[in-house]
Amino acid sequence: MQEECDGNAPVIRYLGDSALSVEFGDRIDAGLVSRVHAFDAAFNELRLAGVVETVPTYRATTVFFDPLTADVGEIEATVLRLASTNADVRPSGQLWEVPVTYGRDFGIDLKDVAAHAGMSPRDLIEAHADPEYLVAMVGFLPGFSYLCGLDPRLSMPRRPEPRARIPASSISIGGQQTAIGSLEGPSGWHVIGRTPARPFHPGRMPEFLFKPGDRIRFRPVSAREWSELDRGAARGALVAERVDG
């Protein structure tokens, strides 16, 4: 794939008769994520007839369309034109401050991750909460948010045996990625904390809290504050705060 997706030469792959994927590369890289988001924003601004939705990922965007109403030739030509530009402008997403309680029952793997990184648990918490992360993509479970920007010192291989389930809204590390979980479910990632925020809450407006292109800052909170915020989140409060500027 790298030979085909090198430089400014994106690759289009048709996924049946109602979707195509435009691929920009084959790695996890902040510049590549920025390019995907810039393409996705520019393409959606055009509002081409028959386009249903787009789904951006770390390295590609999938365009879903109605084959009965869409002009597939126009879509492909537009995709090639936009994807071949060297746009490096990241669409302006929302900046969120997300409360997290680290360690103990909230992050059962925190000590193991700290030991792997050669840090104390306190230092690991500071290192994890320090960066401003980019929401690279959303998937796996509704609202599950993959974040770009993890300190390389905190990278850790996934667990050799995944757990059948981890708590909803867990903050975890897997490889060179960190993530904000959504629903309770299986995971081979290392759980270091938990946020009371619900990235996905049916019936709340908005149902999905974070979107690709948003930015995340973590704010460590006590277990007591977590409980107070969790009660509000259960009633539909966002809990995570939008930050201006």
Backbone as a ProteinNet text record, in pm:
[ID]
protein_1_A
[PRIMARY]
MQEECDGNAPVIRYLGDSALSVEFGDRIDAGLVSRVHAFDAAFNELRLAGVVETVPTYRATTVFFDPLTADVGEIEATVLRLASTNADVRPSGQLWEVPVTYGRDFGIDLKDVAAHAGMSPRDLIEAHADPEYLVAMVGFLPGFSYLCGLDPRLSMPRRPEPRARIPASSISIGGQQTAIGSLEGPSGWHVIGRTPARPFHPGRMPEFLFKPGDRIRFRPVSAREWSELDRGAARGALVAERVDG
[TERTIARY]
81.9	0	86.2	198.4	280.4	324.4	358.3	402.7	292.6	165.5	55.6	11.8	31.5	-19.8	90.5	198.4	313.5	290.9	345.6	343.2	203.3	179.3	51	-37.3	-11.9	-88.6	-184	-303.8	-400.8	-452.6	-506.2	-560.7	-709.6	-789.2	-933.2	-962.4	-1036.6	-1080.6	-1231.6	-1299.6	-1445.2	-1483.8	-1581.6	-1632.9	-1775.4	-1788.6	-1921.1	-1968.8	-2100.3	-2155.9	-2208.4	-2179.2	-2234.6	-2132.3	-2004.3	-1902.5	-1766.7	-1682.2	-1542.9	-1456.3	-1333.3	-1237	-1123.1	-1088.5	-972.7	-863	-752.7	-646	-524.8	-474.1	-362.6	-231.3	-232.7	-111.7	-145.3	-47	-69.8	-7.4	-7.5	58.2	-23.2	11.7	-45	51.3	7	94.7	7.4	47.6	-33.5	-54.3	50	35.5	-63.4	-62.1	-154.9	-298.6	-316.9	-449.9	-500.4	-412.5	-449.9	-492.7	-421.2	-455.2	-591.2	-617.7	-747.5	-859.7	-842.5	-947.1	-968.8	-859.4	-872.7	-950.2	-918.2	-992.1	-1138.8	-1166.1	-1303.3	-1386	-1327.3	-1398.7	-1425.2	-1322.8	-1339	-1441.9	-1439.3	-1533.9	-1677.1	-1698.5	-1834.1	-1889.9	-1803.3	-1850.3	-1919.7	-1884.9	-1940.8	-2082.7	-2119.7	-2256.8	-2300.6	-2220.5	-2252.6	-2380.2	-2460.7	-2586.2	-2558.6	-2636.8	-2627.6	-2529.9	-2447	-2352.9	-2429.5	-2415.7	-2488.7	-2408.8	-2283.4	-2197.3	-2053.9	-1962.1	-1821.7	-1775.3	-1679.7	-1624.7	-1472.2	-1413.7	-1267.6	-1203	-1083.7	-1005.1	-864.6	-770.7	-633.5	-572.6	-604.3	-530.4	-618.3	-748.8	-838.7	-974.1	-1051.8	-1191.6	-1277.2	-1383.1	-1478.9	-1597.9	-1632.9	-1746.2	-1860	-1970.7	-2089.4	-2185.2	-2242.5	-2331.6	-2445.8	-2551.7	-2666.8	-2640.8	-2620.7	-2584.3	-2695.9	-2819.1	-2931.1	-2941.8	-2886	-2897.1	-2762.8	-2655.8	-2524.2	-2463.9	-2387	-2305.2	-2168	-2146.5	-2024.7	-1900.4	-1909.7	-1796.7	-1759.6	-1861.1	-1834.3	-1771.7	-1822	-1766.9	-1620.6	-1590.3	-1451.8	-1360.5	-1405.4	-1323	-1298.9	-1402.6	-1389.7	-1295.1	-1309.2	-1222.1	-1076.1	-1047.9	-910.5	-854.8	-938.4	-892.5	-858.7	-949	-926.9	-816.4	-814.2	-716.3	-574.8	-560.9	-427.7	-366.2	-445.1	-387.3	-306.3	-217.7	-128.8	-179.5	-312	-372	-323	-281	-233.1	-310.7	-433	-516.3	-611.4	-598	-684.7	-817.1	-930.5	-1058.3	-1070.3	-1133.6	-1141.8	-1245.7	-1198.6	-1288	-1302.1	-1391.3	-1415.4	-1306.5	-1263.7	-1170.4	-1250.9	-1225.3	-1297.2	-1201	-1247.4	-1177.4	-1253.9	-1186.1	-1250.9	-1199.3	-1287.3	-1243.2	-1211.7	-1105.8	-1063.8	-1017.6	-1059.6	-1003.2	-911.4	-785.9	-685	-662.8	-624.7	-577.2	-685.2	-639.1	-724.5	-836.3	-958.9	-1067.9	-1103.1	-1062.3	-1093.8	-994.2	-872.9	-768.5	-681.3	-730.3	-667.5	-530.4	-497.5	-368.1	-267.8	-303.6	-216.7	-77.3	-68.8	62.7	146.6	82.4	157.1	210.5	127.7	173	286.1	273.5	378.5	509.7	501.2	621.5	685.5	603.5	654.2	724.8	672.9	731.9	847.7	872.8	978.3	943.7	816.1	768.5	696.7	680	589.2	446.4	346.8	207.8	174.2	224.5	196.5	255.5	378.9	442.4	369.4	320.7	247.7	119	48.4	-75	-45.4	60.8	97.1	132.3	205.6	245.8	126	28.6	-89.1	-183.3	-194.4	-287.3	-228.4	-99.4	-33.9	-64.8	-65.8	-81.9	-223.6	-233.8	-363.3	-377.6	-477	-493.7	-587.7	-571.6	-660.6	-746.6	-877.3	-965.5	-941.6	-868.4	-830.9	-947.3	-1020.8	-1133.3	-1225.7	-1347.3	-1446.4	-1496.5	-1497.2	-1541.6	-1527.6	-1537	-1533.7	-1663	-1692.9	-1820.9	-1873.4	-2003.6	-2056.2	-1990.1	-1925.4	-1862.9	-1721.9	-1670	-1533.5	-1436.3	-1356.5	-1273.9	-1126.1	-1062.8	-919.7	-846.2	-747.9	-679.1	-535.3	-494.5	-358.8	-283.1	-160.3	-79.8	-24.2	-33.8	16.8	168.8	216.7	360.4	419.4	519.3	575.2	624.7	661.5	708.8	598.9	473.6	360.1	309.9	368.7	325.6	348.5	255.2	265.6	189	248.6	177.1	44.9	-50.6	-180.3	-165.4	-263.9	-263.4	-258	-186.2	-180.7	-316.7	-402.1	-537.9	-636.2	-721.6	-818	-914.4	-962.8	-1068.3	-1202.4	-1293.8	-1426.6	-1503.3	-1474.9	-1540.6	-1463.3	-1465	-1412.2	-1523.3	-1515.6	-1624.4	-1643.5	-1764	-1792.5	-1707.7	-1671.8	-1597.3	-1458.5	-1399.4	-1263	-1162.7	-1056.1	-942.7	-834.1	-789.1	-699.4	-586.2	-484.4	-369.1	-350	-330.5	-302.1	-200.7	-81	23.9	60.4	63.4	97	-27.1	-141.1	-266.2	-323.4	-400.6	-485.2	-626.5	-724.5	-862.5	-955.6	-1069	-1180.5	-1285.8	-1310.4	-1409	-1550.6	-1644.5	-1784.8	-1866.5	-1909.7	-1991.4	-1905	-1961.3	-1892.3	-1872.8	-1754.6	-1729.6	-1592.4	-1557.3	-1428.1	-1313.6	-1194.6	-1079.7	-950	-850.8	-716.6	-624.6	-683.2	-605.4	-589.9	-496.5	-466.7	-546.4	-627.6	-715.9	-640.9	-626.7	-553.6	-644.1	-766.2	-857.8	-996.8	-1082.6	-1220.4	-1276.2	-1352.6	-1418	-1567.1	-1629	-1773.5	-1849.1	-1778.9	-1844	-1888.9	-2001.3	-2052.4	-2029.2	-1930.4	-1912.8	-2035.1	-2115.1	-2239.3	-2348.8	-2457.8	-2569.6	-2698.9	-2767.3	-2891.6	-2994.1	-3054.4	-3156.3	-3103.3	-2970.8	-2909.9	-2880.9	-2884.7	-2843.1	-2717.2	-2604.3	-2587.8	-2568.4	-2612.1	-2593.9	-2445.5	-2370.9	-2227.1	-2153.8	-2066.3	-2001.9	-1884.8	-1797.7	-1675.7	-1684.2	-1615.9	-1610.6	-1467.6	-1432.4	-1297.2	-1263.6	-1143.8	-1102.1	-1114.3	-1193	-1199.4	-1067.4	-1045.6	-925	-965.1	-879.5	-911.2	-799.1	-838.9	-748.7	-807.5	-724.5	-771	-745.6	-843.7	-831.7	-847.2	-738.9	-750.6	-844.9	-933.6	-1027.9	-1027.6	-1074.2	-1081.1	-1196.3	-1195.4	-1304.3	-1436	-1431	-1554	-1612	-1525.8	-1575.3	-1626.7	-1560.4	-1607.2	-1751	-1779.5	-1913.5	-2017.9	-1983.8	-2077.2	-2103.4	-1996.2	-2011.7	-2084.7	-2060.9	-2125.5	-2276.6	-2322.8	-2467.3	-2528.1	-2458	-2507.3	-2505.2	-2398.4	-2387.8	-2497.7	-2535.3	-2641.6	-2774.9	-2791.1	-2914.7	-2905.4	-2791.3	-2776.8	-2686.1	-2627.7	-2533.8	-2408.2	-2348.7	-2230.5	-2109.7	-2096.5	-1985.6	-1853.9	-1812.8	-1697	-1730	-1635.8	-1663	-1601.5	-1679.4	-1625.9	-1537.9	-1420.5	-1325.8	-1318.9	-1332.2	-1326.1	-1183	-1165.9	-1034.8	-954.3
-120.1	0	126.5	125.8	246.2	292.6	196.1	235.8	310.9	271.1	333.3	464.1	477.2	592.2	689.1	690	771.9	915.7	1010.2	1150.1	1203.4	1269.2	1331.6	1245	1117.5	1030.7	944.1	993.5	912.7	798.7	698.9	582.7	572.6	551.3	530.1	382.1	328.3	189.1	186.5	123.8	113	0.4	27.9	-68.5	-103.7	-189.3	-218.7	-104.4	-89.5	11.6	133.5	144.6	258.3	325.9	297.1	361.5	351.3	448.8	441.3	493.6	443.1	486.6	558.1	677.6	748.2	739.2	676.4	642.4	732.8	788.1	882.1	821.7	707.4	647.2	523.9	473.1	347.8	350.4	468.3	480.3	573.2	572.3	668.5	785.3	900.8	1016.7	1141.7	1238.3	1358.7	1435.2	1442.1	1511.8	1443.6	1311.1	1236.2	1255	1252.9	1276.3	1414.5	1513.5	1649	1655.6	1584.8	1583.9	1517.9	1407.8	1340.9	1434.2	1502.8	1592	1710.6	1764.6	1876.4	1833.6	1714.9	1664.2	1644.2	1582	1552.1	1680.3	1784.3	1910.4	1975.3	1977.1	2039.1	1964.7	1831.8	1753.3	1776.8	1779.4	1796	1935	2033.9	2168.6	2175.3	2084.8	2086.8	2031.1	1949	1893.4	1833.4	1742.6	1679.9	1596.8	1600.7	1525.1	1376.4	1309.8	1165.5	1120	1210	1172.5	1160.3	1046.1	1019	1067.6	1026.9	1068.9	1032.6	1088.3	1050.3	1005.5	912.6	861.4	871.4	971.2	983.9	891.4	840.8	757.8	818.1	743.4	792.4	820	738	742.9	752.7	752.6	748.2	807.1	836.6	875.7	788.2	732.8	656.8	745.7	749.5	828.3	733.3	747.4	666.7	748.6	683.9	756.1	665.6	728.2	656.9	635.5	511.1	489.4	526.4	541.9	576.1	725.7	807.6	953.1	1022.7	955.9	1019.6	1008.8	1109.2	1105.4	1053.3	923	860.3	918.8	950.3	1010.6	1144.8	1224.7	1354.3	1337	1240.3	1215.8	1175.3	1082.9	1037.2	1150.2	1229.9	1340.8	1442.9	1469.7	1564.9	1511.2	1382.4	1319.9	1330.4	1297.6	1302.8	1444.8	1541.2	1680.4	1728.6	1705.5	1753.9	1675.4	1544.4	1461.1	1483.1	1529.9	1548.4	1681.6	1770.2	1896	1869.8	1958.3	1940.5	2021.5	2021.4	2101.4	2054.5	2149.7	2116.8	2196	2236.8	2315.4	2222.5	2217.5	2131.7	2202.6	2137.6	2201	2235.3	2347.8	2394.3	2313.5	2226	2147.9	2211.5	2157	2206.8	2158.3	2245.5	2207.4	2171.2	2050.8	2000.9	1979.2	2011.5	1972.9	1856.1	1743.1	1618	1575.5	1564.7	1520.2	1371.3	1334.2	1193.8	1164	1049.8	998.3	882.6	894.4	796.4	695.3	573.7	473.9	409.6	319.1	242.5	173.8	179.3	109.7	173.4	297.2	366.3	332.2	295.3	265.2	152.4	30.7	-85.9	-119.1	-63.3	-93.2	20.9	122.6	239.4	204.3	126.4	92.9	11.5	-79.5	-159.3	-72.5	22.3	111.1	200.3	249.8	333.4	256	131.3	49.4	26.3	0.9	-20.8	103.5	221.2	347.6	393	322.2	362.6	488.7	506.5	625.2	586.7	684.8	666.7	686	630.6	653.9	802.4	883	1026.8	1090	1052.2	1107.7	1064.1	940	894	973.4	997.8	1076.8	1215	1278.2	1410.6	1405.4	1302.6	1290.6	1263.7	1188	1157.9	1277.4	1354.2	1466.8	1593.6	1595.5	1717.9	1756.5	1662.9	1704.9	1753.9	1825.4	1852.2	1751.4	1663.8	1555.1	1595.7	1527.9	1543.4	1418.7	1436.9	1322.9	1283.3	1174.6	1131.9	1063.8	981.7	909.9	860.7	825.4	770	639.6	532.6	404.2	293.7	168.7	47.2	30.6	120.1	129.4	271.3	294.5	429.9	530.4	630.1	734.6	706.8	585.9	552.6	641.8	721	825.3	791.7	775.4	749.3	883.4	898.8	1026.2	1018.7	1123.1	1135.7	1234.7	1200.2	1291.9	1233	1099.7	1036.3	1052.2	1085.7	1089.7	952.3	945	815	730.6	794.9	720.2	634.8	669.1	598.2	484.5	467.5	359.4	224.1	132.8	0.7	-99	-213.5	-312.9	-353	-389.3	-431.5	-556.1	-581.2	-696.7	-826	-927	-1053	-1121.5	-1100.2	-1155.2	-1042.6	-1006.5	-899.5	-936.1	-835.6	-855.9	-863.1	-941.6	-954.3	-823.5	-742.4	-612.6	-521.3	-393.4	-290	-186.9	-103.3	-9.4	92.7	142.4	251.1	372.6	449.3	574.7	555.5	438.2	414.7	493	538.5	599.7	493.6	462.3	347.9	379	292.8	302.5	168.7	174	54	87.1	32.7	68.6	214.9	289.2	431.6	519.4	460.6	533.9	541.1	645.6	650	679.8	650.7	661.4	692.3	751.8	769.3	667.4	570.5	468.3	522.8	443.9	486.7	386.3	279.2	179.1	70.4	0.8	-116.3	-218.7	-278.6	-374.5	-437.2	-525.7	-593.6	-498.9	-530.5	-446.4	-517.2	-497.8	-544.3	-430	-311.4	-194.9	-189.5	-106.7	-93	24.7	-2	98.6	175.6	307.1	388.7	486.8	502.1	595.3	584.2	674.3	674.9	816.4	856.8	986.7	968.4	1059.9	1052.7	1096.2	1159.9	1204	1084.1	1097.7	993.6	1038.4	981.6	1017.8	986.2	888.1	853.9	838	912.9	907.8	919.6	806.8	812	904.9	989.4	1081	1216.6	1226	1355.4	1430.9	1560.7	1641.1	1718.8	1691	1591.5	1451.1	1351.2	1212.7	1175.7	1224	1197.9	1323.9	1309.5	1425.7	1475.8	1384.9	1423.7	1382	1457.5	1424.3	1438.9	1373.8	1387.9	1535.1	1572.5	1711.5	1789.1	1738.6	1801.7	1781.7	1864.6	1853.7	1826.9	1755.5	1709.7	1749.5	1806.3	1823.6	1744.6	1666.9	1591.3	1670.8	1665.4	1730.5	1625.8	1592.5	1493.7	1543.9	1455.6	1489.3	1378.2	1409.5	1311.7	1215.7	1104.9	1007.8	1071.1	1159.8	1225.3	1314.4	1393.4	1478.9	1395.2	1283	1193.6	1148.7	1110.9	1063.3	1172.4	1295.2	1405.7	1432.8	1433.7	1457.2	1342.5	1221.4	1104.5	1110	1158.3	1169.6	1267.7	1376.3	1470.8	1412.9	1341.1	1281.3	1178.2	1105.4	1006.2	1071	1198.4	1271.1	1342.1	1330.2	1389.8	1510.9	1551.7	1664	1625.7	1721.7	1691.7	1659.2	1725.1	1706.1	1757.4	1705.6	1761.8	1905.6	1995.9	2137.5	2184.9	2261.4	2326	2442.9	2453.1	2557.7	2654.6	2781.8	2882.5	2910.2	2954.1	2998.6	2890.1
0	0	0	70.6	79.8	-58.3	-148.4	-280.5	-354.6	-331.4	-402.5	-339.1	-206.8	-133.6	-96.2	-171.1	-134.8	-179.6	-101.8	-140.4	-157.8	-274.5	-301.5	-389.6	-396.1	-484.6	-403.3	-373.8	-300.6	-387.3	-324.2	-394.2	-364.6	-467.9	-451.1	-464.1	-368.7	-374	-358.9	-454.7	-446.2	-350.8	-267.6	-170.2	-210.7	-310.5	-364.7	-452.2	-464.8	-554.2	-480.8	-351	-276.6	-185.3	-204	-121.5	-189.7	-158.5	-200.7	-87.8	-83.3	17.4	-53.3	-4.2	-57.6	48.2	12.4	106.1	83.4	195.2	188.7	235.7	302.3	355.7	435.7	510.7	583	722.3	785.2	915.1	1005.9	1134	1227.7	1235.9	1189.3	1180.4	1188.6	1271.9	1292.3	1162.4	1077.8	951.3	859	859.8	776.6	825.6	956.8	1013.4	973.9	980.8	943.2	796.9	711.2	568.8	545.2	614.7	602.6	645	758.3	808	714.8	658.9	565.8	441.2	389.4	273.8	308.3	421.5	460.6	472.3	533.6	548.9	413.5	325.9	194.5	109.4	116.1	36.9	83.7	213.5	265.5	239.9	227.8	196.3	60.6	-29.4	-165.2	-171.7	-75.1	-67.1	-201.4	-253.5	-381.1	-370.7	-474.3	-477.1	-463.3	-379.2	-362.9	-257.2	-205.6	-99.6	31.7	96.8	221	342.1	351.4	461.6	430	507.4	498.7	636.6	638.5	763.9	756.4	824	823.2	925.3	893	983.9	993.2	1054.1	1064.2	926.6	827.8	701.9	578.7	594	479.5	516	412.3	430.5	341.3	396.7	317.8	284.6	157.8	109.5	75.3	145.1	117.4	30.8	-71.3	-161.9	-207.4	-254.9	-310.1	-459	-503.6	-644.3	-742.3	-692	-780.2	-806	-718.3	-734.2	-750.1	-715.8	-721.6	-860.8	-897.9	-1018.9	-974.9	-991.1	-939.4	-1006	-1132.8	-1201.8	-1141.4	-1108.2	-1047	-908.8	-833.3	-700.6	-710.3	-801.3	-814.8	-859.4	-955.7	-1002.8	-892	-813.1	-702.9	-596.1	-565.1	-466.2	-510.8	-634.4	-683.9	-682.2	-720	-721.7	-581.5	-487.9	-352.1	-281.2	-301.8	-230.9	-281.5	-404.3	-461.1	-423.5	-361.4	-314.8	-188.9	-159.2	-44.5	74.5	93	200.4	336	415	549.1	654	616.1	706.1	779.3	908.6	990.3	1014	987.3	1015.3	1163.7	1190.9	1329.8	1405.4	1493.4	1576.6	1713.8	1792.1	1926.2	2022.1	2112.7	2217.8	2342.6	2396.9	2512.8	2629.5	2749.8	2870.8	2932.7	2943.7	2983.4	3121.1	3220.9	3354.3	3354.5	3424.6	3433.4	3575.3	3626.9	3750.7	3713.1	3754.5	3716.8	3829.7	3790	3884.5	3969.7	4058.7	4150.4	4072	4121.9	4054.6	3920.9	3900	3775.1	3664.3	3703.3	3605.1	3654	3638	3701.4	3643.8	3527.5	3465.2	3480.7	3554.4	3563.8	3614.7	3720.6	3777.4	3679.5	3605.9	3508.2	3394.8	3347.6	3240.4	3290.5	3414.7	3471.9	3483	3528.7	3540.6	3404.3	3303.4	3168.6	3115.8	3152.9	3107	3194.3	3306.1	3396.7	3473.1	3504.5	3573.6	3701.7	3788.8	3900.8	3849.3	3916.6	3874.4	3862.7	3957.4	3951.8	3825.7	3792.4	3673	3547	3545.9	3428.4	3410.8	3520.3	3512.2	3455.1	3503.5	3453.2	3305	3264.2	3124	3034.2	3084	3002.4	2993.5	3101.5	3104	3043.7	3016.6	2970.9	2826.5	2728.3	2588.7	2557.4	2447	2384.7	2271.4	2281.1	2186.1	2072.2	1961.1	1847.2	1833.5	1819.5	1790.9	1645.6	1626.7	1491.4	1420.5	1494.8	1435	1546.3	1506.8	1598.8	1539	1619.2	1565.7	1668	1620.5	1701.2	1778.2	1871.3	1939.7	1920.1	1930.7	1910.6	2004.6	1946.8	2025.1	2071.6	2048.5	2090.1	2014.1	2087.5	2026.5	2035.3	1918.4	1909.6	1906.7	1994.4	2008.3	1958.4	1890	1838.5	1926.7	1966.7	2045	2172.8	2189.8	2310.2	2320.1	2438.1	2465.4	2432.4	2343.4	2304.1	2421.3	2530.8	2647.1	2708.7	2680.3	2740.3	2651.6	2533.9	2444.4	2510.9	2490	2550.4	2465.6	2433	2352.1	2417.2	2333.9	2386	2473.4	2554.9	2642.1	2560	2605.3	2529.9	2519.9	2618.6	2616.1	2646.8	2552.8	2578.4	2691.3	2759.6	2858.5	2787.2	2843.8	2782.8	2789.4	2892.1	2900.9	2995.6	2960.4	3048.4	3066.4	3171.4	3198.1	3086.7	3076.1	2982.9	3017.1	2914.8	2930.5	2990.6	2970.4	3017.6	2933	2997.9	2929.7	2921.8	2801.5	2786.7	2689.1	2693.8	2605.1	2535.5	2404.1	2326.1	2219	2229.5	2134.9	2152.3	2041.5	2047.2	2051.7	2083.2	2085.8	2227.3	2252.6	2370.6	2322.6	2405.1	2359.7	2475.4	2440	2532.5	2492.9	2579.8	2549.5	2556.1	2511.9	2515	2594.9	2529.3	2594.9	2657.6	2754.2	2810	2698.8	2692.5	2586.5	2600	2506.3	2512.3	2478.2	2528.6	2497.3	2533.6	2449.2	2478.7	2518.3	2539.4	2577.6	2729.1	2775.1	2917.2	2974.8	3074.6	3132.6	3240.8	3220.7	3317.4	3391.5	3348.2	3413.6	3355.4	3400.5	3352.4	3363.2	3263.5	3266.5	3293.4	3367.2	3383.2	3257.7	3163.8	3040.3	2958.2	2891.3	2801	2656.8	2587.2	2446.5	2361.3	2404.3	2334.1	2438.6	2419.1	2513.6	2434	2407.2	2329.2	2393.7	2313.4	2362.3	2404.1	2426.8	2460.1	2331	2337.1	2223.3	2260.4	2196.9	2089.9	2147.1	2070.9	2115.8	2117.4	2016.9	2010.6	2054.6	2153.5	2213.2	2129.6	2087.8	2017.6	1871.2	1785.9	1643.7	1593.9	1483.3	1430	1405.5	1446.1	1433.9	1563.4	1658.6	1790	1863.7	1964.3	2046.4	2191.4	2261.9	2397.5	2493.9	2607	2720.3	2837.5	2904.7	3020.7	3148.8	3238.2	3368.6	3477.7	3548.7	3656.8	3766.4	3812.5	3918.9	4023	4141.7	4250	4227.6	4301.7	4293	4337.1	4436.8	4482.1	4372.8	4308.6	4200.6	4084.7	4057.2	3950.4	3978	4100.7	4135.7	4115.9	4154.2	4136.6	3989.1	3910.4	3767.2	3699.6	3745.5	3685.7	3702.3	3816.4	3837	3737.3	3711.5	3612.7	3472.4	3439.2	3306.1	3282.5	3386.4	3373.1	3337.5	3375.6	3343.4	3208.5	3142.2	3009.9	3003.9	3117.9	3115.8	3039	2970.5	2889.3	2975.9	3092	3186.3	3126.7	3011.3	2944.6	2906	2924.2	2901.2	2770.1	2695.4	2576.8	2619.6	2556.4	2590.4	2473.9	2499.9	2394.1	2353.6	2233.7	2187.4	2122.1
[MASK]
+++++++++++++++++++++++++++++++++++++++++++++++++++++++++++++++++++++++++++++++++++++++++++++++++++++++++++++++++++++++++++++++++++++++++++++++++++++++++++++++++++++++++++++++++++++++++++++++++++++++++++++++++++++++++++++++++++++++++++++++++++++

